[in-house]
XYZ file of C-alpha atoms in Angstrom:
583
model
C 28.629 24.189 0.083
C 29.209 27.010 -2.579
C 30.957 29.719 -2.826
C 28.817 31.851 -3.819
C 24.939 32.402 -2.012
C 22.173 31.452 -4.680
C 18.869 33.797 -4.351
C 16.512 32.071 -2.319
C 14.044 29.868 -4.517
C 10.820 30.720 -5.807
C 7.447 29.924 -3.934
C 6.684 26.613 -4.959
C 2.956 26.654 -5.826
C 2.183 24.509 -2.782
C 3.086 27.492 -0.777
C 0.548 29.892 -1.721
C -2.361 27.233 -1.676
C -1.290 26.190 1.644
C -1.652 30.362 2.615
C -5.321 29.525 1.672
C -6.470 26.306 2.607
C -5.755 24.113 5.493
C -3.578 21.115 3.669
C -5.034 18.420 5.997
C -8.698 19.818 5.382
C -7.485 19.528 1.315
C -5.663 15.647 2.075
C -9.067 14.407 4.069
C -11.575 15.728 1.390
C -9.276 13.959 -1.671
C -9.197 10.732 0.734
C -12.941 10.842 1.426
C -13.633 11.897 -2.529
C -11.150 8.541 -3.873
C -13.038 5.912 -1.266
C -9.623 5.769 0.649
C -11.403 6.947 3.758
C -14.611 7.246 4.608
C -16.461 10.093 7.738
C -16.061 7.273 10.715
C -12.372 6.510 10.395
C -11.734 10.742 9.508
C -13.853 11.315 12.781
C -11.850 8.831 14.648
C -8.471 9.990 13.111
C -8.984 13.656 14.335
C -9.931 12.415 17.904
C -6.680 10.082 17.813
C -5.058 13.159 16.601
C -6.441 15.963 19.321
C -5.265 13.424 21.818
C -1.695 12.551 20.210
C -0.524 15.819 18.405
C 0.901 13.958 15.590
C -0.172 14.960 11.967
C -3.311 13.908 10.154
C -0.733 11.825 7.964
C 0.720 10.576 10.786
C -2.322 8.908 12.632
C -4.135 7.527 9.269
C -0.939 5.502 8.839
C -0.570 4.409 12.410
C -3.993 3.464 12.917
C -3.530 1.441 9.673
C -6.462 3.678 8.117
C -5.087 4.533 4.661
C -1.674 2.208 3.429
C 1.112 4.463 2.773
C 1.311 4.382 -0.570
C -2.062 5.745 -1.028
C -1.930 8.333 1.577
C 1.847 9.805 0.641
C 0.151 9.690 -3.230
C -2.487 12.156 -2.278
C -0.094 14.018 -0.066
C 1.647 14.857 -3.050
C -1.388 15.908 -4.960
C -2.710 18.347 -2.175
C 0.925 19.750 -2.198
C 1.679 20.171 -5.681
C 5.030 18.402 -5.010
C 6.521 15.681 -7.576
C 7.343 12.251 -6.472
C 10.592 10.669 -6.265
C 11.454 8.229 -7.725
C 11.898 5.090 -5.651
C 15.402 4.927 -7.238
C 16.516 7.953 -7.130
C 18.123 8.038 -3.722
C 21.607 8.849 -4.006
C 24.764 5.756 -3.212
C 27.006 8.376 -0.471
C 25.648 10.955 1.162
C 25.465 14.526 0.125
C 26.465 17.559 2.149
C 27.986 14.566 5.011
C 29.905 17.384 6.770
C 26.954 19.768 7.123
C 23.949 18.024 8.245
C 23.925 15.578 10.839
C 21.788 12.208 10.384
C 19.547 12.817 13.608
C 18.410 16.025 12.008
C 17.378 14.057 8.837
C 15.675 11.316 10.566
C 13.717 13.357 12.815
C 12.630 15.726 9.933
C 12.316 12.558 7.882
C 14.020 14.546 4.620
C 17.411 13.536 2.559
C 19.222 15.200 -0.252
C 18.967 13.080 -2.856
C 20.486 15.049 -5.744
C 22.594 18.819 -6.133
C 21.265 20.220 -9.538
C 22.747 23.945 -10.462
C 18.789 24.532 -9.844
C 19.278 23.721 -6.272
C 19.184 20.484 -4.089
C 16.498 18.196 -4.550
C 15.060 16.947 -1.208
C 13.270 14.161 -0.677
C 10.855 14.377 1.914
C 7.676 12.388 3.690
C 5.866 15.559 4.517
C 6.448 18.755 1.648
C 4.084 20.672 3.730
C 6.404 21.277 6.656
C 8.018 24.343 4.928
C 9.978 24.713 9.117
C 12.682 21.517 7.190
C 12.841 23.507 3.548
C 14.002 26.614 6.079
C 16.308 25.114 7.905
C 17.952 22.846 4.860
C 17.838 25.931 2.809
C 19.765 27.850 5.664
C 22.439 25.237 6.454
C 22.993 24.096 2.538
C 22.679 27.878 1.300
C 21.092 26.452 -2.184
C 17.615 26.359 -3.519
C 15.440 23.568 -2.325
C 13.611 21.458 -4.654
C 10.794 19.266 -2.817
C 10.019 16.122 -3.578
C 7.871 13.631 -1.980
C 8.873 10.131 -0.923
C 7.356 7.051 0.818
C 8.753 7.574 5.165
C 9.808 3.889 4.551
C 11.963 4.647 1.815
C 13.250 7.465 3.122
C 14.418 5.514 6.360
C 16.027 2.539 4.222
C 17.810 5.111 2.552
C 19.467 6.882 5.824
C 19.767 3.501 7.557
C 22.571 2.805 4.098
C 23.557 5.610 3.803
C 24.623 6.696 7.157
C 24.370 3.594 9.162
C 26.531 1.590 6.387
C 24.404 -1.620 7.343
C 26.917 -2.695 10.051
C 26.045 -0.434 12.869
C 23.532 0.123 15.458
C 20.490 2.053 14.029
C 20.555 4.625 17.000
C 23.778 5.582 18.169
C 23.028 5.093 21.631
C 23.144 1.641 20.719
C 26.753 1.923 20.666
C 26.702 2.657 24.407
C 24.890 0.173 25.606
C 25.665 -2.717 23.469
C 28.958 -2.561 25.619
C 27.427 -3.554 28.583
C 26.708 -7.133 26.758
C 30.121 -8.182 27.238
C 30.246 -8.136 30.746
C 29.016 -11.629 31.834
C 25.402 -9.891 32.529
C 23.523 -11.620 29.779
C 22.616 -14.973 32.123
C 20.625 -12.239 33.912
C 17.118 -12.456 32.405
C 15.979 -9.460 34.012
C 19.039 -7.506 33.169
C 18.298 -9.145 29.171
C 14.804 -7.989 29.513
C 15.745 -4.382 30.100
C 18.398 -4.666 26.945
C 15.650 -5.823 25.042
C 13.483 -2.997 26.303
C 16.118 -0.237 24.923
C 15.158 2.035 22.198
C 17.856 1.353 19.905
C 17.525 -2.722 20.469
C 13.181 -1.854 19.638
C 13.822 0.171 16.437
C 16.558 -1.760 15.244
C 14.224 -5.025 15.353
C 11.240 -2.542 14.004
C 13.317 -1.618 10.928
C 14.170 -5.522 10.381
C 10.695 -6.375 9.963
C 9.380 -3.634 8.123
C 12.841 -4.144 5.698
C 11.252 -7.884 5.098
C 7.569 -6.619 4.563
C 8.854 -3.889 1.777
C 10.757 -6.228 0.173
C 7.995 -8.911 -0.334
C 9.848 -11.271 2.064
C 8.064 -14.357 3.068
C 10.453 -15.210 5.842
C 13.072 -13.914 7.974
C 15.636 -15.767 9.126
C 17.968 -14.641 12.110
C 20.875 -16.651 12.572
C 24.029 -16.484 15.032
C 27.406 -17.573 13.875
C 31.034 -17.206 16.332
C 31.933 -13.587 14.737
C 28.525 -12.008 13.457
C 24.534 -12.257 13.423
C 23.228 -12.832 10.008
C 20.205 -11.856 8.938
C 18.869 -13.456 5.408
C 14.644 -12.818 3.741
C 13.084 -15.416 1.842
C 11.776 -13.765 -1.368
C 10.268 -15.205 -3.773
C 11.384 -18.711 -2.730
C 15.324 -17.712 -3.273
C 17.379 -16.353 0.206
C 18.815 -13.430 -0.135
C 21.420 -12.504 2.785
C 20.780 -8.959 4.869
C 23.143 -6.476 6.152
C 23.171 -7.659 9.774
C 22.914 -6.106 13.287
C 26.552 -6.471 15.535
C 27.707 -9.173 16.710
C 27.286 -7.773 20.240
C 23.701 -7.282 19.967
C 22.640 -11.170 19.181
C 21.368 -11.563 22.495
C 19.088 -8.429 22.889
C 17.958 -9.119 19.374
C 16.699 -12.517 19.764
C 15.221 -12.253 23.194
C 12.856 -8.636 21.536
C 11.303 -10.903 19.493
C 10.677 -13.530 22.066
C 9.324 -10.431 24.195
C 7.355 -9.986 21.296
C 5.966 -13.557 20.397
C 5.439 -14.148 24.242
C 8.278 -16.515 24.961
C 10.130 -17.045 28.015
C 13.734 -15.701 27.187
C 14.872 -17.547 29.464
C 14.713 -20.657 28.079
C 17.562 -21.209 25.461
C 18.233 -24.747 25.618
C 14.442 -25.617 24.126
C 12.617 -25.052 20.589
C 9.897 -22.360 21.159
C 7.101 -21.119 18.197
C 5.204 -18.122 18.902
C 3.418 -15.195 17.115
C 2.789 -11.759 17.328
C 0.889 -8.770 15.287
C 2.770 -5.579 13.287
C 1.336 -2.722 11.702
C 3.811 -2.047 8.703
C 2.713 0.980 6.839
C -0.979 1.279 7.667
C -1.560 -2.491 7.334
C -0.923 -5.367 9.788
C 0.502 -8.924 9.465
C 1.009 -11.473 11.666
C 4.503 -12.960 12.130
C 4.812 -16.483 13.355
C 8.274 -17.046 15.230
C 10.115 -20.446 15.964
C 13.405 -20.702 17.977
C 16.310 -23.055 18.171
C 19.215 -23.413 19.597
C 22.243 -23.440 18.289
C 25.943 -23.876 18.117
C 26.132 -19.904 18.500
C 22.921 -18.757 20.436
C 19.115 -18.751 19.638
C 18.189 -18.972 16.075
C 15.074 -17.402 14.858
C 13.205 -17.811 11.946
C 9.575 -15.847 11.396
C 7.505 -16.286 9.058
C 5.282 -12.935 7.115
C 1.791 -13.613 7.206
C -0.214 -10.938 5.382
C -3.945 -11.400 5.501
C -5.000 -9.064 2.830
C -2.537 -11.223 0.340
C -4.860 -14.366 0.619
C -5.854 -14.785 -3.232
C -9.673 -15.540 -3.596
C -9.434 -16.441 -7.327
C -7.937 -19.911 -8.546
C -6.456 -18.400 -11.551
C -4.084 -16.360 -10.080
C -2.729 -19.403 -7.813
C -1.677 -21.069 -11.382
C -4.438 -23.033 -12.032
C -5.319 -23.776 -15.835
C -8.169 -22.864 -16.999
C -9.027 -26.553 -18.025
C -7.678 -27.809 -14.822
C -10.010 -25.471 -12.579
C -13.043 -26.800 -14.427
C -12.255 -30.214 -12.709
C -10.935 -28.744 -9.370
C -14.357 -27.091 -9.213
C -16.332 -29.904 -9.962
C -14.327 -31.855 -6.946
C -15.029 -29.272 -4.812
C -18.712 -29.268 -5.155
C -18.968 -33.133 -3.942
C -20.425 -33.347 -0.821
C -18.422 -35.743 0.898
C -14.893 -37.312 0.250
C -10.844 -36.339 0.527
C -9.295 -33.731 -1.555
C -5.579 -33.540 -0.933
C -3.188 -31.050 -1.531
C 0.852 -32.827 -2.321
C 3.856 -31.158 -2.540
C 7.283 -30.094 -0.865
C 7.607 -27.594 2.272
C 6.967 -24.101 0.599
C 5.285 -25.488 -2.231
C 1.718 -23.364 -1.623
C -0.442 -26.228 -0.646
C -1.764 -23.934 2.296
C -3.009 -21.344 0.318
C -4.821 -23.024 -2.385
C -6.780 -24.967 0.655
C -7.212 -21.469 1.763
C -8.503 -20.558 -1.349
C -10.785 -23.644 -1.779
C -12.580 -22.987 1.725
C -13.199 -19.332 0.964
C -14.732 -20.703 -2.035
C -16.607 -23.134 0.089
C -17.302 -20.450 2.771
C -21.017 -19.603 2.882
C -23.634 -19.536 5.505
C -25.231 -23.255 5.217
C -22.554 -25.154 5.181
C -20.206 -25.444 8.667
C -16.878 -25.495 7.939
C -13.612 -26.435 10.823
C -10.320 -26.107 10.139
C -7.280 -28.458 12.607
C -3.851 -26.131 11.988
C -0.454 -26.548 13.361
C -0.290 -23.663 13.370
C -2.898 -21.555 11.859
C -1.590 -19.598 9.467
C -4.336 -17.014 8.237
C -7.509 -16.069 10.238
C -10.404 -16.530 7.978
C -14.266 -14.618 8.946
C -16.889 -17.739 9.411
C -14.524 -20.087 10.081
C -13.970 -22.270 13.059
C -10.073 -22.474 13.371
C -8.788 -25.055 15.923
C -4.756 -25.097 16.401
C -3.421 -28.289 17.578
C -1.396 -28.248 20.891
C 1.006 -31.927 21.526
C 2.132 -30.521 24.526
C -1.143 -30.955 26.213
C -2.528 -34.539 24.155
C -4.397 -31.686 21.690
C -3.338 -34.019 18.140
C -4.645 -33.788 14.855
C -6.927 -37.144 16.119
C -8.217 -35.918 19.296
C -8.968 -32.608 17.803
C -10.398 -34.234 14.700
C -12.315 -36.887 17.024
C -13.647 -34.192 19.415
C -15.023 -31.921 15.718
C -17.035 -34.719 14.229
C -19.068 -34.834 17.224
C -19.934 -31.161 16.220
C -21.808 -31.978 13.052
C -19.212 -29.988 10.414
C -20.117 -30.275 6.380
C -16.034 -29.873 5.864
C -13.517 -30.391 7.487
C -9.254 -29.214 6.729
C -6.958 -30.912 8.587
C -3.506 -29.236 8.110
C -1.586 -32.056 7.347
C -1.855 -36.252 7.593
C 1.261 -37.070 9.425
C 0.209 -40.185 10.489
C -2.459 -43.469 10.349
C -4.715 -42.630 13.347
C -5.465 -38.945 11.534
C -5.666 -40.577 8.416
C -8.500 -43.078 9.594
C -10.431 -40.238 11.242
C -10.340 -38.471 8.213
C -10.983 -41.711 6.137
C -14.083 -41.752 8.746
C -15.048 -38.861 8.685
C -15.363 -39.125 4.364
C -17.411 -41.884 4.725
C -19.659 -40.461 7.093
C -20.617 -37.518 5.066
C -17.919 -34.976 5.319
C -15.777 -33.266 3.016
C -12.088 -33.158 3.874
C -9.460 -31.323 2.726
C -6.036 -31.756 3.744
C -1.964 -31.673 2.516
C 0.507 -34.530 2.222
C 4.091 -34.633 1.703
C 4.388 -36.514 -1.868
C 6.047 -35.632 -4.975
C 3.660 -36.409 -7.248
C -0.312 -36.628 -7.385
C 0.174 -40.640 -7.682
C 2.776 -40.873 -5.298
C -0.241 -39.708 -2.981
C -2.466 -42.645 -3.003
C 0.656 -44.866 -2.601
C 1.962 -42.952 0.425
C -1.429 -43.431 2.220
C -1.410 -47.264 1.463
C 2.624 -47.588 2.687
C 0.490 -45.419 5.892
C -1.661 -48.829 6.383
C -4.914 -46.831 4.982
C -6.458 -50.148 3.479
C -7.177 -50.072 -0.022
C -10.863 -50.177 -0.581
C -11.448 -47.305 1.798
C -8.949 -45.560 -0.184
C -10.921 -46.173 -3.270
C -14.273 -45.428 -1.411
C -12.985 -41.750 0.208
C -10.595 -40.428 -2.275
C -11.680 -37.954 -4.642
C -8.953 -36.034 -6.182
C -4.994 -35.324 -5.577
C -3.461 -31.760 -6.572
C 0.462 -32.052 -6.738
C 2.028 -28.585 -6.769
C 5.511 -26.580 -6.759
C 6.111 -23.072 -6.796
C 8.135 -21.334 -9.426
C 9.337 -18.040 -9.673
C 7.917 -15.679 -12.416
C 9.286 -13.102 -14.762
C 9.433 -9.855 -13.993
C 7.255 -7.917 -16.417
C 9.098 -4.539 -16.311
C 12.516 -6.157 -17.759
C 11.691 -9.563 -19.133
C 12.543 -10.297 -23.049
C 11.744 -11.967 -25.929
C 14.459 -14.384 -27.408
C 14.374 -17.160 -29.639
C 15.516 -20.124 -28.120
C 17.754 -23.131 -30.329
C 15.028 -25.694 -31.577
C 17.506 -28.502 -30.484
C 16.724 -27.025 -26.845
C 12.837 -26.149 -27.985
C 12.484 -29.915 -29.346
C 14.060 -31.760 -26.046
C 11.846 -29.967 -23.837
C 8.745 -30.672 -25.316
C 8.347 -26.779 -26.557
C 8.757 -26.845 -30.258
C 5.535 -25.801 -32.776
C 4.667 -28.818 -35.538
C 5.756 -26.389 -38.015
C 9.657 -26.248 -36.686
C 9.812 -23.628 -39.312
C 7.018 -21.335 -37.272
C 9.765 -19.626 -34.349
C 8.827 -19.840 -30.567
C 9.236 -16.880 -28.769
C 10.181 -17.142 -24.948
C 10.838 -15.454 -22.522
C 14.083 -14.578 -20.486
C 14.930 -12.726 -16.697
C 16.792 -9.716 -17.643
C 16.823 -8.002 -14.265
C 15.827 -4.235 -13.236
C 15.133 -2.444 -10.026
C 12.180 -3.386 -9.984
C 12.703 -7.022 -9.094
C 16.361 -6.012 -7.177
C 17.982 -7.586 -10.477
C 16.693 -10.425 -10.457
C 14.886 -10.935 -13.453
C 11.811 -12.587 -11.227
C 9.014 -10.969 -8.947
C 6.583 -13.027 -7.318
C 5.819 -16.848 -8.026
C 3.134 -18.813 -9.299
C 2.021 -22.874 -8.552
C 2.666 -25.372 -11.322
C -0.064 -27.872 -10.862
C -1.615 -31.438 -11.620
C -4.415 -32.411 -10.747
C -5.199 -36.320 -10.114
C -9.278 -37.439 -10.071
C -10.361 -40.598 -9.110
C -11.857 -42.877 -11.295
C -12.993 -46.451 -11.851
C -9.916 -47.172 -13.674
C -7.244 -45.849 -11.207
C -9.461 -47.527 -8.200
C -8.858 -50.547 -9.940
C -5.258 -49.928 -10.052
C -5.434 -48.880 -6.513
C -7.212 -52.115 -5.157
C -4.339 -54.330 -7.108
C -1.502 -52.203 -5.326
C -0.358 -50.428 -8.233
C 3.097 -48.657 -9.169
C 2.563 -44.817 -8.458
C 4.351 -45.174 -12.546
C 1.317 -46.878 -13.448
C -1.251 -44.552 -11.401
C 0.249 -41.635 -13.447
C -0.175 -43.013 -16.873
C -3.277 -44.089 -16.500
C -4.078 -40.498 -14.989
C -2.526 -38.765 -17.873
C -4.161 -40.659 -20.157
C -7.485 -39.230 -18.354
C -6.736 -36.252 -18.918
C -4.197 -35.443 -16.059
C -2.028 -32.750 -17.146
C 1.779 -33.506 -16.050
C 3.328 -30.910 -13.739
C 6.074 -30.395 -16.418
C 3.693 -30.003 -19.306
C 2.083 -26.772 -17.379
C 5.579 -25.200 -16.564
C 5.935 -26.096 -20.022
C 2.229 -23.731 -20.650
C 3.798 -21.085 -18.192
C 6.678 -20.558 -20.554
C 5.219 -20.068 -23.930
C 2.599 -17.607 -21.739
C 5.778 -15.586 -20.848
C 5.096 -16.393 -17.096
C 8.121 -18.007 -16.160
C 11.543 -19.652 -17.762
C 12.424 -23.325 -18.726
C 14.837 -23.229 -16.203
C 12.795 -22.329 -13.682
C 10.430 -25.248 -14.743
C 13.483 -27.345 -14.499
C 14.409 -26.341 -11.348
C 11.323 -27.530 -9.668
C 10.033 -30.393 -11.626
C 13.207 -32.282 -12.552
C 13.142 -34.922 -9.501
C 9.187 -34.905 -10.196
């Protein structure tokens, strides 16, 4: 604090507009005016809101209305109040001794920076002029408003108070004592842990930590002396701060509450899903089990339905290459499969191909294990072992329902690849993955699956082979001029060595956590059948010899495009490297 009392701030010019107007009036009419909202969702908002008390804010986030982003955007415009930014939170707290961390959360505010102006505050609601009061009071300084996303006002106090290591709530301190005492073989004594407030936000907070951070999968994993908790971003695993040690046990069995699994069975493998809303927007999280040396370990999977990409292009398809993908996809009948490693993206660019194929005449059934994304017009049909429900008896059950195309979520073995081989021949299109990696190593994996060759030939119609590379940031990425030795072995170099080749390199920024990468993209190739390559087929064939022959077509090698991502600025050599060298 200082010594001496600073004169109370100015009115910041939200204040006397707020005298005037009713801010949540001003916040729905800028919603309805941008198309963020439109009368029926306001009119059920404000009943949600008589019958909850919460904030107009509040219940537009919670009932997933308006994302966050958008609505704390137009917060800040109705209250006049900069926003912070999403780096500017400070690395120790300020004022420790003076304000305790309950306050903070509950007000949802956090001093982010002491200027000799006064402190700036960041804050999820600049409206509630009850928090400048009191923080004003208790600091005597000035208070300078900002506005900042809840969620990133929560990470923040959750470092900077919680330190990463300890409970979120500190009544979690209390009770995670009792889970030394021999009580955790009692499942309904583990249910009511699980139940706890602290053990529900702490899980909360894990999840919506993954979904801010772009995290495709979150893996929780107990080890003798703590519980590690690592996300899957952008292909690479990045480890967590972790929950205690102490807590494994009511960790694990919350989600398992959540994904409807019996907690008390820890000897078996269980999957499961459940459905979040994370900042105004849902996702589904699919959750698998296993035991270990050290407890249950759990991995889930983020599934976010409004990330399903509708256009080719942005998967990594060329535009060249797309022209033929296209034309496959318009055949009527015949197998298109998708090849590649797990994690590799086949799923979504099948997803992508039936939304394409998606339309009102044609019938389309999917077989999933599991199904990943729920898709409008669709008939989705998840396969179930337990109960005889395979790929085949599924399949064999569909084709008495007349479909025009048919994705089966993987050929794992010959009698799914003969119904599919069947159904081809009979008139159906069917799309479907295999675990190759190459497009030529596809057709020799289904003959070394006893497919016979000739109905290979007859039913085939294309093979994309894909993998997954990271690409460059485009806040922090650079130009630099790499040594021609380097240019010429990789295949990069102009005919004119003399003309320079600019690529590009990661750097790293905030942006991408310092990376140098955000996001990925699919390097393809894409394998059609033809009369030459059935021939090759029919005489048993080298997967070598497929692959020349398909090149020499007009096949486009999955190095070559990395090769086109890199002089685009997409990605790195190395990052081609990574992925393609065993290919």
């Amino acid at each position: 604090m200082t010594a001496a009392r600073a004169a109370p701030p100015a009115p910041a010019p939200w204040a006397a507009a707020s005298s005037s107007i009713d801010p949540e009036a001003a916040l729905a009419d800028r919603l309805l005016a941008g198309g963020r909202l439109d009368e029926a969702s306001l009119e059920r908002a404000r009943r949600a809101r008589r019958a909850d008390g919460d904030g107009l804010a509040d219940i537009l986030m919670k009932l997933g209305i308006v994302s966050e982003r958008d609505l704390w955007a137009e917060i800040a415009a109705v209250a006049g109040v900069a926003p912070l930014d999403p780096h500017g939170f400070p690395e120790m707290p300020l004022f420790e001794a003076d304000l305790n961390p309950k306050y903070l959360r509950r007000a949802r505010v956090l001093p982010v920076a002491d200027t000799p102006e006064g402190v700036v505050l960041a804050m999820a609601n600049p409206l509630d002029q009850d928090a400048i009061r009191f923080m004003r009071t208790v600091l005597d300084r000035p208070i300078l408003p900002r506005v900042a996303l809840p969620s990133e006002i929560e990470t923040a106090l959750e470092r900077l108070y919680e330190g990463g290591q300890r409970p979120q709530d500190p009544v979690a301190s209390d009770f995670a004592a009792d889970l030394d005492d021999g009580t955790l073989d009692d499942v309904d004594r583990l249910r009511d842990l699980a139940s706890e407030a602290p053990v529900i936000r702490l899980v909360n907070a894990l999840i919506a930590r993954a979904v801010e951070g772009r995290a495709s999968d979150i893996h929780i994993e107990p080890f003798q002396a703590r519980l590690a908790v690592r996300y899957r971003i952008d292909g690479q695993m990045r480890e967590q701060p972790g929950p205690p040690s102490n807590l494994r046990a009511a960790v694990i069995s919350r989600i398992k509450i959540m994904a409807k699994l019996n907690i008390a069975e820890r000897r078996m493998p269980q999957d499961g899903r459940f459905r979040v809303a994370i900042r105004g927007r849902e996702y589904d999280l699919r959750v698998a089990t296993v035991p270990t040396l050290h407890g249950e370990a759990v991995t889930m999977r983020v599934l976010d339905r409004a990330s399903l990409v509708h256009d080719f292009r942005a998967l990594g398809f060329a535009a060249d290459t797309l022209e033929r993908y296209l034309k496959v996809l318009t055949q009527p009948q015949g197998i298109v499969l998708v090849t590649g490693p797990t994690g590799s993206g086949k799923t979504t660019t099948l997803y992508t191909s039936l939304m394409r194929l998606n339309r009102p005449e044609q019938k389309l059934f999917t077989v999933e294990d599991p199904i990943e994304y729920q898709l409008e017009g669709v008939n989705q049909v998840q396969v179930n072992p337990q109960i005889g429900l395979s790929f085949a008896e599924v399949l064999r059950t569909l084709l008495r329902h007349n479909p025009d195309i048919v994705m089966i979520g993987e050929m794992r073995d010959l009698e799914t690849a003969q119904i599919a081989v069947q159904a081809a021949l009979t008139g159906h299109l069917v799309l479907s993955t295999l675990h190759t990696n190459s497009a030529a190593a596809s057709i020799t994996r289904l003959l070394d699956m006893k497919v016979e060759d000739y109905l290979v030939t007859s039913t085939l119609n294309a093979v994309v082979a894909q993998r997954l590379v990271r690409t460059l940031c485009r806040t922090c990425r650079a130009p630099t001029e790499a040594p021609m030795e380097v240019l010429r072995h990789a295949g990069l170099a102009n005919a004119d060595e003399r003309d320079p080749v600019v690529v590009y390199r990661a750097v790293g920024c905030d942006q991408c956590g310092h990376t140098g990468y955000h996001g990925q993209i699919a390097l393809m190739e894409l394998l059609v059948m033809s009369d030459a390559l059935r021939r090759l087929v029919l005489r048993r064939a080298e997967a070598n010899e497929i692959h020349q022959v398909a090149v020499a077509e007009g096949m486009r090698p999955m190095y070559e495009d990395g090769l086109r991502q890199v002089r685009d600025g997409i990605t790195t050599l190395e990052e081609v490297l990574r992925v393609t060298r065993a290919v």
